[in-house]
Amino acid sequence: MIAPAIATLFIVNIFPLMWSFGLSFFEYKANRIAAPVFKGLDNYADVLKDPDIWERFQHTATIVVGSVVVQLIVGFLLALLFANEFPLRRYLLMLVLAPMMLSLSAVGVFFKLFYDPTLGFISRFISLFTPDTYVILSTPARATIAIVAADAWMWSPFVMLLVLAGLVSVPKYLYEAAEIDRAGWWRRFRTITFPYIRSLLLLALLFRTIETFKIFDVVYILTEGGPGSSTETVSVYVYRLAFQFFRTSLASALGYIMLFAVIVLTSLYLYAIQTRRAEPVNE
Amino acid sequence: MSKNRTHVIGKSGWRRTLGAAVVSAIYFFPVYYILMTAFKTRPDALAMPIKFLFTPTMDNFYSVFVRADIQGGGGTDSGFSHYFFNSLFIGGTSVTLALIMGTAAAYGFSRFPLRGNDTYLFIILTTRMLPPIIAIIPIFVLFRVFGLSGSYTGIIALYTAFNLPFSIWMAKSFFDDLDRDIEDAARMDGSSEWRVFRKICLPQVYGGLAATFVFAVILTWNEFLFALMLTGTETRTVPVAIARTIGGQVGVDWGLMSAIETLFIIPVVLVTFVLQNQLLRGVTFGTIRK
């Protein structure tokens, strides 16, 4: 029964991946006819020695850390707000959940409009407090914050959903017991609520780290890596290497370094899921 | 399957509604702003402070499909109706294929675990978790060699493979949740494996598969990078067309852009509402169920 699925995945996905894995050991440009020349590990050595690439990893890390931290905080607060049943909850929840289901490219286009110095309501709003027109995408720091804001806005609801799932799993009698013991809200949170949502927060952290690490669409549409190359992420750089400079094999090598990172993170994620299932607090 | 609606731990009254309404309004504002701009005339769209009261116009929606002639008079087809068709056709076909194969595979993984079952599932998940930029390099080159660039066959095959891991993990999570007693009873009574699958297991997961279908269609509908690299004029999908409309030009017509985005996101927002209870499972590829 699994044969058709495996065959499709193999032909369309795994075979091309192995092909490019092989390619990463050759010198090859997709826009030349010249046959690939074997280079061994040279491409990997080039990638690891290249300061430009380390810089791209730093940009990516800054965006990942900034965005994931904001998502965890905002998502957590949203979850506390929506943890109780109240009139119209279902409809309000829809408004908060909607951004998560939008396309990354649509969010890129939205925020490009909002950050526009003359038309965008966000930049116009900030300009009220600054002497000059506030051009959001003009400096590296501002552009990075702009990307983080767009990404965090989109994905905070994801963290909210996971935290909500954790909050429901707390048995009510624990709160009742805490009530009798006159435990303050902080103590109740720290000793009762937090242990139940800890594993889900970890899952949210890992999942969002994997996804944000790959960030492409938002950066590509919003800043195109600019100003200069100050917000260029690894994904955008691989794209440029492969399709603008046509250094196909070098791009493949860099891609495989990314893939390795993602595989490690994915294993951690699945491991965290298994641990969570095994925990006595669930079921 | 648990019936508890999107998770609550207690009850609150209208005061909480008020607080939540304010927060939701702020949170949803960027989307609302786009929806609003789509119905505005150009001067209204540019007005500052933001005009919340205005006379709505449908002009932007008209211009989505018909490009005005510079000399005046009639207009030419902007191609957007074709791009919408492409998005739907490519998404629908590839998701249907992926779901049929994915359901079969998921049932196999769930009921007849192989040696190294978890390894297979891990590899399958990895093909979905990997940065798409890695996959696109060899696929781009191979598609050119086989002449698949810009063809429906190519992009549909790619999206089928793109949706398969998601379908398998989702469908497996639904099969895993089923109560085994009924099917064991049927097996005891001498039902064939096919009959157990077809008459007992499958009907119980129809709802879940429908949700999976819709999620996968949205994922495909939203996908940008593969579409950017592998579709041509004939097969271009909406996200690529949108990015092309804002790229290059100096003065972007934001009313028009907003109208396109509105048409693009309204189905997604509606679906989000309908699928609220399955959303957690959907966005985590079925790895987290509750």
Coordinates of C-alpha atoms in Angstrom, one line a residue:
Chain A
M1 CA 0.0 0.0 0.0
I2 CA 2.9 2.3 0.6
A3 CA 4.5 1.5 -2.7
P4 CA 2.9 4.3 -4.9
A5 CA 3.7 7.0 -2.3
I6 CA 7.3 5.8 -1.8
A7 CA 7.8 5.6 -5.6
T8 CA 6.5 9.1 -6.2
L9 CA 8.6 10.5 -3.4
F10 CA 11.6 8.7 -4.7
I11 CA 11.3 9.9 -8.3
V12 CA 10.3 13.5 -7.6
N13 CA 12.1 14.2 -4.4
I14 CA 14.7 11.8 -3.2
F15 CA 16.4 11.1 -6.5
P16 CA 16.9 14.8 -7.4
L17 CA 18.3 15.3 -3.9
M18 CA 20.8 12.5 -4.3
W19 CA 21.7 13.9 -7.6
S20 CA 22.4 17.3 -6.2
F21 CA 24.3 15.7 -3.3
G22 CA 26.6 14.1 -5.9
L23 CA 26.8 17.4 -7.7
S24 CA 28.0 19.2 -4.5
F25 CA 31.3 17.3 -5.0
F26 CA 31.8 18.6 -8.5
E27 CA 32.5 21.9 -10.2
Y28 CA 29.3 22.6 -12.2
K29 CA 27.4 25.5 -13.6
A30 CA 23.9 25.0 -14.7
N31 CA 24.2 27.6 -17.5
R32 CA 27.3 26.0 -19.1
I33 CA 27.5 23.0 -21.2
A34 CA 30.9 22.0 -19.7
A35 CA 30.8 18.6 -18.0
P36 CA 31.1 18.6 -14.3
V37 CA 34.6 18.3 -12.9
F38 CA 35.2 16.3 -9.7
K39 CA 36.4 18.5 -6.9
G40 CA 35.9 16.3 -3.8
L41 CA 35.2 18.3 -0.7
D42 CA 36.4 21.6 -2.2
N43 CA 32.9 23.1 -2.4
Y44 CA 32.3 22.4 1.3
A45 CA 35.7 23.8 2.2
D46 CA 34.8 26.9 0.1
V47 CA 31.5 27.3 1.9
L48 CA 33.0 27.0 5.3
K49 CA 35.8 29.4 4.5
D50 CA 33.6 32.1 2.9
P51 CA 33.0 35.0 5.3
D52 CA 30.0 36.1 3.2
I53 CA 28.3 32.8 4.1
W54 CA 29.0 33.1 7.8
E55 CA 27.5 36.6 7.6
R56 CA 24.3 35.1 6.0
F57 CA 24.2 32.6 8.8
Q58 CA 24.4 35.4 11.3
H59 CA 21.5 37.3 9.7
T60 CA 19.5 34.2 9.7
A61 CA 20.3 33.5 13.3
T62 CA 19.3 37.0 14.3
I63 CA 16.0 36.7 12.5
V64 CA 15.3 33.3 14.0
V65 CA 16.1 34.3 17.6
G66 CA 14.2 37.6 17.4
S67 CA 11.2 36.1 15.7
V68 CA 10.9 32.9 17.7
V69 CA 11.2 34.8 21.0
V70 CA 8.5 37.3 20.0
Q71 CA 6.3 34.5 18.8
L72 CA 6.6 32.6 22.1
I73 CA 5.8 35.7 24.2
V74 CA 2.9 37.0 22.0
G75 CA 1.6 33.5 21.4
F76 CA 1.7 32.7 25.1
L77 CA -0.2 35.9 26.1
L78 CA -2.8 35.3 23.3
A79 CA -3.3 31.8 24.7
L80 CA -3.9 33.1 28.2
L81 CA -6.5 35.5 26.8
F82 CA -8.3 32.8 24.9
A83 CA -8.0 30.1 27.4
N84 CA -11.5 30.7 28.8
E85 CA -14.8 30.3 27.1
F86 CA -16.6 33.6 26.5
P87 CA -19.3 34.9 24.2
L88 CA -18.2 35.2 20.5
R89 CA -14.8 33.5 21.3
R90 CA -14.9 31.3 18.2
Y91 CA -15.3 34.3 15.9
L92 CA -12.6 36.4 17.6
L93 CA -10.3 33.4 17.5
M94 CA -10.7 33.2 13.8
L95 CA -9.4 36.7 13.4
V96 CA -6.3 35.9 15.4
L97 CA -5.7 32.6 13.7
A98 CA -6.1 33.9 10.1
P99 CA -2.6 35.4 9.7
M100 CA -1.1 31.9 10.1
M101 CA -3.0 30.5 7.2
L102 CA -2.0 33.3 4.8
S103 CA 0.8 32.8 2.3
L104 CA 4.3 33.9 3.2
S105 CA 4.4 35.8 -0.1
A106 CA 1.1 37.6 0.7
V107 CA 2.5 38.6 4.1
G108 CA 5.6 39.9 2.3
V109 CA 3.5 42.0 -0.1
F110 CA 1.3 43.3 2.8
F111 CA 4.2 44.5 4.8
K112 CA 5.9 46.0 1.9
L113 CA 2.9 48.2 1.6
F114 CA 2.7 49.0 5.3
Y115 CA 6.4 49.9 5.4
D116 CA 6.2 52.1 2.3
P117 CA 7.5 55.5 3.5
T118 CA 4.8 57.5 1.8
L119 CA 1.8 55.1 1.7
G120 CA 2.4 52.6 4.5
F121 CA 0.4 53.2 7.6
I122 CA 3.1 51.8 9.9
S123 CA 5.9 54.1 8.6
R124 CA 3.5 57.1 8.5
F125 CA 2.5 56.3 12.1
I126 CA 6.1 56.2 13.3
S127 CA 6.9 59.3 11.3
L128 CA 4.5 61.2 13.6
F129 CA 7.1 60.8 16.4
T130 CA 10.2 61.5 14.3
P131 CA 11.4 64.7 12.7
D132 CA 11.9 63.2 9.2
T133 CA 10.0 60.6 7.3
Y134 CA 10.7 57.3 8.8
V135 CA 12.0 54.9 6.1
I136 CA 11.7 51.5 7.7
L137 CA 13.7 49.5 5.2
S138 CA 16.6 51.9 5.0
T139 CA 19.0 50.7 7.7
P140 CA 20.1 47.1 8.4
A141 CA 18.7 47.2 12.0
R142 CA 15.3 48.6 11.0
A143 CA 15.0 46.2 8.1
T144 CA 15.8 43.2 10.4
I145 CA 13.1 44.4 12.9
A146 CA 10.7 44.8 10.0
I147 CA 11.2 41.2 8.9
V148 CA 11.0 39.9 12.4
A149 CA 7.7 41.9 13.0
A150 CA 6.1 40.4 9.8
D151 CA 7.2 36.9 10.6
A152 CA 6.3 37.0 14.3
W153 CA 2.8 38.5 13.5
M154 CA 2.2 35.7 11.1
W155 CA 3.3 32.8 13.4
S156 CA 2.4 33.9 17.0
P157 CA -1.0 32.2 16.5
F158 CA 0.8 29.0 16.0
V159 CA 2.4 29.2 19.4
M160 CA -1.0 30.2 20.8
L161 CA -2.6 27.0 19.5
L162 CA 0.1 24.9 21.1
V163 CA -0.1 26.7 24.4
L164 CA -3.9 26.4 24.4
A165 CA -3.6 22.7 24.0
G166 CA -1.2 22.6 27.0
L167 CA -3.5 24.7 29.2
V168 CA -6.5 22.4 28.7
S169 CA -4.5 19.4 29.7
V170 CA -4.1 20.7 33.3
P171 CA -6.4 18.8 35.6
K172 CA -8.8 21.2 37.3
Y173 CA -8.5 19.6 40.7
L174 CA -4.9 20.9 40.9
Y175 CA -6.2 24.5 40.8
E176 CA -8.9 23.6 43.3
A177 CA -6.3 22.3 45.6
A178 CA -4.1 25.4 45.1
E179 CA -7.1 27.5 45.9
I180 CA -7.5 25.8 49.3
D181 CA -3.8 26.2 50.0
R182 CA -4.1 30.0 49.1
A183 CA -1.4 29.8 46.5
G184 CA -0.8 33.1 44.7
W185 CA -1.1 33.3 40.9
W186 CA 2.6 33.2 40.3
R187 CA 3.0 30.1 42.4
R188 CA 0.1 28.4 40.7
F189 CA 1.5 29.2 37.3
R190 CA 5.0 28.0 38.2
T191 CA 4.1 24.8 39.9
I192 CA 0.9 23.8 38.2
T193 CA 0.4 25.4 34.8
F194 CA 4.0 25.6 33.6
P195 CA 4.9 21.9 33.9
Y196 CA 2.0 21.1 31.7
I197 CA 2.8 23.5 28.9
R198 CA 6.6 23.1 29.1
S199 CA 6.8 20.3 26.6
L200 CA 4.5 22.1 24.2
L201 CA 6.5 25.3 24.4
L202 CA 9.6 23.2 23.6
L203 CA 7.8 21.8 20.5
A204 CA 6.7 25.2 19.4
L205 CA 10.3 26.5 19.8
L206 CA 11.7 23.7 17.8
F207 CA 9.1 23.7 15.1
R208 CA 9.3 27.5 14.6
T209 CA 13.1 27.4 14.6
I210 CA 13.1 24.9 11.8
E211 CA 10.6 26.9 9.8
T212 CA 12.1 30.3 10.4
F213 CA 15.6 29.0 9.6
K214 CA 14.3 28.4 6.1
I215 CA 12.8 31.9 5.8
F216 CA 12.8 32.9 2.1
D217 CA 9.6 34.4 0.7
V218 CA 9.2 37.2 3.2
V219 CA 12.8 38.4 2.9
Y220 CA 12.8 38.0 -0.8
I221 CA 9.7 40.1 -1.3
L222 CA 10.1 42.5 1.5
T223 CA 13.8 43.6 1.4
E224 CA 15.4 41.4 -1.3
G225 CA 18.1 40.9 1.3
G226 CA 18.8 44.7 1.5
P227 CA 19.8 47.3 2.3
G228 CA 23.0 45.9 0.7
S229 CA 23.1 42.3 1.9
S230 CA 22.3 43.1 5.5
T231 CA 19.2 41.1 5.8
E232 CA 20.1 38.3 3.3
T233 CA 19.3 34.9 4.9
V234 CA 21.0 31.6 4.0
S235 CA 18.0 30.6 1.8
V236 CA 18.1 33.8 -0.1
Y237 CA 21.8 33.4 -0.6
V238 CA 21.5 29.9 -1.8
Y239 CA 18.9 31.2 -4.3
R240 CA 21.2 33.9 -5.5
L241 CA 24.2 31.5 -5.8
A242 CA 22.2 29.0 -7.7
F243 CA 20.1 31.2 -10.0
Q244 CA 21.9 34.5 -10.3
F245 CA 25.5 33.6 -10.1
F246 CA 24.9 30.0 -11.4
R247 CA 27.4 28.5 -9.0
T248 CA 25.2 25.4 -8.9
S249 CA 27.5 23.0 -7.2
L250 CA 28.6 25.5 -4.5
A251 CA 24.9 26.3 -3.8
S252 CA 24.2 22.6 -3.5
A253 CA 27.0 22.2 -1.0
L254 CA 25.6 25.1 1.1
G255 CA 22.2 23.6 0.8
Y256 CA 23.4 20.3 2.2
I257 CA 24.8 22.1 5.2
M258 CA 21.4 23.7 5.8
L259 CA 19.8 20.3 5.3
F260 CA 22.0 18.8 7.9
A261 CA 20.9 21.5 10.4
V262 CA 17.3 20.8 9.6
I263 CA 17.7 17.1 10.0
V264 CA 19.2 17.5 13.5
L265 CA 16.4 19.9 14.5
T266 CA 13.7 17.6 13.1
S267 CA 15.1 14.6 15.0
L268 CA 15.1 16.7 18.2
Y269 CA 11.5 17.7 17.4
L270 CA 10.3 14.1 16.9
Y271 CA 12.3 13.1 20.0
A272 CA 10.5 15.8 22.0
I273 CA 7.1 14.5 20.7
Q274 CA 7.9 11.0 21.8
T275 CA 9.0 12.2 25.3
R276 CA 5.8 14.2 25.6
R277 CA 3.6 11.1 24.7
A278 CA 5.5 9.2 27.4
E279 CA 5.0 11.8 30.1
P280 CA 2.5 10.8 32.8
V281 CA 0.8 14.2 32.7
N282 CA -0.7 13.4 29.3
E283 CA -3.3 10.6 28.9
Chain B
M1 CA -12.0 11.4 17.9
S2 CA -12.4 13.9 20.7
K3 CA -15.2 16.4 20.3
N4 CA -13.8 19.2 22.5
R5 CA -13.9 22.4 20.6
T6 CA -10.7 24.5 20.4
H7 CA -9.8 24.1 24.0
V8 CA -11.2 26.0 26.9
I9 CA -10.4 25.7 30.6
G10 CA -13.0 27.9 32.2
K11 CA -15.8 30.3 31.5
S12 CA -15.7 34.1 31.4
G13 CA -18.3 36.7 30.6
W14 CA -18.6 39.6 28.2
R15 CA -15.8 41.5 29.9
R16 CA -13.4 39.0 28.5
T17 CA -15.1 39.3 25.1
L18 CA -14.5 43.0 25.1
G19 CA -10.8 42.6 25.9
A20 CA -10.4 39.8 23.4
A21 CA -12.2 41.9 20.8
V22 CA -9.8 44.8 21.2
V23 CA -6.8 42.5 20.9
S24 CA -8.2 40.6 17.9
A25 CA -9.1 43.8 16.2
I26 CA -5.5 45.0 16.5
Y27 CA -4.1 41.6 15.5
F28 CA -6.4 41.4 12.4
F29 CA -5.9 45.0 11.5
P30 CA -3.2 44.4 8.8
V31 CA -5.6 42.0 7.0
Y32 CA -8.5 44.3 7.5
Y33 CA -6.5 47.2 6.1
I34 CA -5.9 45.2 2.8
L35 CA -9.6 44.2 2.6
M36 CA -10.5 47.9 3.1
T37 CA -8.0 49.2 0.6
A38 CA -9.4 46.9 -2.0
F39 CA -12.7 48.7 -2.0
K40 CA -11.2 52.2 -2.0
T41 CA -10.6 54.7 -4.8
R42 CA -7.0 55.8 -5.3
P43 CA -7.3 59.1 -3.3
D44 CA -9.1 57.3 -0.5
A45 CA -6.4 54.6 -0.3
L46 CA -3.7 57.2 0.0
A47 CA -5.5 59.4 2.5
M48 CA -3.9 60.0 5.9
P49 CA -5.1 59.5 8.6
I50 CA -6.6 56.2 7.4
K51 CA -10.1 56.7 6.1
F52 CA -12.4 54.2 7.8
L53 CA -15.6 55.6 6.3
F54 CA -15.6 55.8 2.6
T55 CA -17.8 55.0 -0.4
P56 CA -16.8 51.5 -1.5
T57 CA -16.0 50.9 -5.1
M58 CA -15.6 47.7 -7.1
D59 CA -13.2 49.3 -9.6
N60 CA -10.2 47.6 -8.3
F61 CA -11.7 44.2 -8.6
Y62 CA -12.7 45.1 -12.2
S63 CA -9.1 46.1 -12.9
V64 CA -7.8 42.8 -11.5
F65 CA -9.2 41.0 -14.6
V66 CA -9.2 43.7 -17.2
R67 CA -6.1 45.8 -17.8
A68 CA -7.1 49.4 -18.8
D69 CA -5.8 50.5 -22.1
I70 CA -3.6 53.6 -22.0
Q71 CA -5.4 55.1 -25.0
G72 CA -8.7 54.6 -23.2
G73 CA -11.5 52.6 -24.7
G74 CA -11.7 48.9 -24.1
G75 CA -9.2 46.8 -22.2
T76 CA -7.2 43.7 -22.4
D77 CA -7.4 40.6 -20.3
S78 CA -4.8 40.9 -17.5
G79 CA -4.5 37.1 -17.3
F80 CA -5.4 37.0 -13.7
S81 CA -8.5 34.8 -14.3
H82 CA -6.1 32.4 -15.9
Y83 CA -3.7 32.5 -12.9
F84 CA -6.6 31.9 -10.5
F85 CA -7.6 28.9 -12.6
N86 CA -4.0 27.6 -12.6
S87 CA -3.8 27.9 -8.8
L88 CA -7.0 26.0 -8.4
F89 CA -6.3 23.4 -11.1
I90 CA -2.7 22.7 -10.1
G91 CA -3.6 22.7 -6.4
G92 CA -6.7 20.5 -6.7
T93 CA -5.1 17.9 -9.0
S94 CA -1.9 17.5 -7.0
V95 CA -3.6 17.3 -3.7
T96 CA -6.1 14.7 -4.9
L97 CA -3.3 12.5 -6.2
A98 CA -1.3 13.0 -3.0
L99 CA -4.2 12.3 -0.8
I100 CA -5.1 9.0 -2.5
M101 CA -1.5 7.7 -2.4
G102 CA -1.0 9.2 1.1
T103 CA -4.1 7.6 2.6
A104 CA -3.1 4.2 1.3
A105 CA 0.5 4.6 2.6
A106 CA -0.7 6.0 5.9
Y107 CA -2.9 3.0 6.5
G108 CA 0.0 0.7 5.7
F109 CA 2.3 2.5 8.1
S110 CA -0.4 2.6 10.8
R111 CA -1.6 -1.0 10.6
F112 CA 1.3 -3.0 9.2
P113 CA 4.4 -1.5 10.6
L114 CA 7.5 -2.5 8.6
R115 CA 10.9 -3.0 10.1
G116 CA 12.4 0.5 10.3
N117 CA 8.9 2.0 10.1
D118 CA 9.9 5.0 12.1
T119 CA 12.9 5.6 9.9
Y120 CA 10.7 5.7 6.8
L121 CA 8.3 8.1 8.4
F122 CA 11.3 10.3 9.5
I123 CA 12.7 10.4 6.0
I124 CA 9.3 11.2 4.7
L125 CA 8.9 14.1 7.2
T126 CA 12.4 15.3 6.4
T127 CA 11.5 15.7 2.7
R128 CA 8.8 18.1 3.9
M129 CA 10.9 19.9 6.5
L130 CA 13.9 20.5 4.3
P131 CA 14.4 24.0 3.0
P132 CA 12.6 24.1 -0.4
I133 CA 15.6 26.0 -1.8
I134 CA 17.7 22.8 -1.6
A135 CA 15.1 20.8 -3.5
I136 CA 14.6 23.4 -6.1
I137 CA 18.2 23.4 -7.4
P138 CA 18.3 19.8 -8.8
I139 CA 14.7 19.9 -9.7
F140 CA 15.2 23.0 -11.7
V141 CA 18.0 21.5 -13.7
L142 CA 16.3 18.1 -14.2
F143 CA 13.0 19.7 -15.3
R144 CA 14.9 21.6 -18.0
V145 CA 16.6 18.4 -19.1
F146 CA 13.3 16.6 -19.4
G147 CA 11.5 19.6 -20.8
L148 CA 9.1 19.8 -17.8
S149 CA 9.7 23.5 -17.0
G150 CA 6.6 25.5 -17.4
S151 CA 4.4 22.5 -18.0
Y152 CA 1.4 21.4 -16.0
T153 CA 2.7 17.9 -15.7
G154 CA 5.9 19.1 -14.1
I155 CA 4.5 21.4 -11.5
I156 CA 1.6 18.9 -10.6
A157 CA 4.1 16.1 -10.2
L158 CA 6.2 18.3 -7.9
Y159 CA 3.3 19.5 -5.8
T160 CA 2.0 15.9 -5.5
A161 CA 5.4 15.0 -4.0
F162 CA 5.3 18.2 -1.9
N163 CA 1.9 17.3 -0.5
L164 CA 2.6 13.6 0.0
P165 CA 4.5 13.8 3.3
F166 CA 1.8 16.0 4.7
S167 CA -1.0 13.7 3.6
I168 CA 0.8 10.6 5.0
W169 CA 1.5 12.1 8.4
M170 CA -2.0 13.6 8.7
A171 CA -3.8 10.5 7.5
K172 CA -1.7 8.3 9.8
S173 CA -2.5 10.5 12.8
F174 CA -6.2 9.9 12.0
F175 CA -5.8 6.1 11.5
D176 CA -3.8 5.9 14.7
D177 CA -6.6 7.6 16.7
L178 CA -9.2 5.0 15.6
D179 CA -10.5 2.4 18.1
R180 CA -9.1 -0.9 17.0
D181 CA -11.8 -3.1 18.6
I182 CA -14.2 -2.8 15.7
E183 CA -11.8 -3.8 13.0
D184 CA -10.4 -6.6 15.1
A185 CA -14.0 -7.9 15.5
A186 CA -14.5 -7.6 11.7
R187 CA -11.2 -9.5 11.1
M188 CA -12.4 -12.2 13.5
D189 CA -15.6 -12.5 11.5
G190 CA -13.5 -13.2 8.4
S191 CA -13.5 -9.8 6.7
S192 CA -10.7 -9.4 4.2
E193 CA -8.1 -6.7 4.9
W194 CA -9.4 -4.7 2.0
R195 CA -12.9 -4.8 3.4
V196 CA -11.7 -3.7 6.8
F197 CA -9.9 -0.8 5.2
R198 CA -12.7 0.2 2.8
K199 CA -15.8 -0.4 5.0
I200 CA -14.6 0.2 8.5
C201 CA -11.5 2.4 8.8
L202 CA -12.0 4.7 5.8
P203 CA -15.5 5.8 6.6
Q204 CA -14.3 6.8 10.1
V205 CA -11.6 9.1 8.8
Y206 CA -13.5 10.8 6.0
G207 CA -13.9 14.0 8.0
G208 CA -10.2 14.1 8.8
L209 CA -9.2 13.4 5.2
A210 CA -11.5 16.2 4.1
A211 CA -9.7 18.6 6.5
T212 CA -6.3 17.3 5.3
F213 CA -7.4 17.9 1.7
V214 CA -8.3 21.5 2.5
F215 CA -5.1 22.1 4.4
A216 CA -3.0 20.7 1.6
V217 CA -4.9 22.9 -1.0
I218 CA -4.1 26.0 1.1
L219 CA -0.4 25.0 1.4
T220 CA -0.2 24.6 -2.3
W221 CA -2.3 27.7 -3.0
N222 CA 0.2 29.7 -0.9
E223 CA 3.4 28.1 -2.3
F224 CA 5.7 30.6 -3.9
L225 CA 9.3 29.4 -4.5
F226 CA 8.6 26.3 -6.6
A227 CA 6.0 28.2 -8.6
L228 CA 8.4 31.1 -9.1
M229 CA 11.0 28.8 -10.6
L230 CA 9.0 26.2 -12.4
T231 CA 6.0 27.8 -13.9
G232 CA 5.9 29.7 -17.2
T233 CA 3.4 32.2 -18.7
E234 CA 0.8 29.4 -19.3
T235 CA 1.1 27.8 -15.9
R236 CA 1.8 30.8 -13.6
T237 CA 0.0 30.7 -10.3
V238 CA -1.4 33.7 -8.3
P239 CA 1.4 34.2 -5.7
V240 CA 4.0 34.5 -8.5
A241 CA 1.7 36.8 -10.5
I242 CA 1.3 39.0 -7.5
A243 CA 5.1 39.2 -6.8
R244 CA 5.7 40.0 -10.5
T245 CA 3.1 42.8 -10.3
I246 CA 4.9 44.6 -7.5
G247 CA 8.4 43.9 -8.7
G248 CA 9.8 46.2 -11.4
Q249 CA 7.2 48.9 -11.4
V250 CA 7.9 52.2 -9.8
G251 CA 4.4 53.3 -8.8
V252 CA 2.5 50.3 -7.5
D253 CA -1.3 50.5 -7.7
W254 CA -2.0 49.4 -4.1
G255 CA -5.7 49.4 -4.6
L256 CA -5.3 46.9 -7.4
M257 CA -2.8 44.9 -5.3
S258 CA -5.1 44.8 -2.4
A259 CA -8.0 43.6 -4.6
I260 CA -5.9 40.7 -5.9
E261 CA -4.8 39.8 -2.3
T262 CA -8.4 40.0 -1.1
L263 CA -9.5 37.5 -3.8
F264 CA -6.5 35.4 -2.9
I265 CA -7.0 35.4 0.9
I266 CA -10.8 35.4 1.4
P267 CA -11.0 31.6 0.8
V268 CA -8.2 31.0 3.2
V269 CA -9.8 33.1 6.0
L270 CA -13.1 31.3 5.5
V271 CA -11.5 27.9 5.6
T272 CA -9.6 28.8 8.8
F273 CA -12.9 29.4 10.4
V274 CA -14.4 26.1 9.3
L275 CA -11.3 24.1 10.2
Q276 CA -10.6 25.7 13.6
N277 CA -10.8 22.4 15.5
Q278 CA -8.3 20.6 13.2
L279 CA -6.0 23.6 12.9
L280 CA -3.4 22.4 15.5
R281 CA -3.1 19.0 13.8
G282 CA -3.0 20.6 10.4
V283 CA -0.2 23.1 11.1
T284 CA 2.0 20.5 12.8
F285 CA 1.7 17.9 10.0
G286 CA -0.4 15.7 12.4
T287 CA 2.5 15.3 14.8
I288 CA 0.6 17.0 17.6
R289 CA -3.1 16.0 18.0
K290 CA -4.2 17.7 21.2

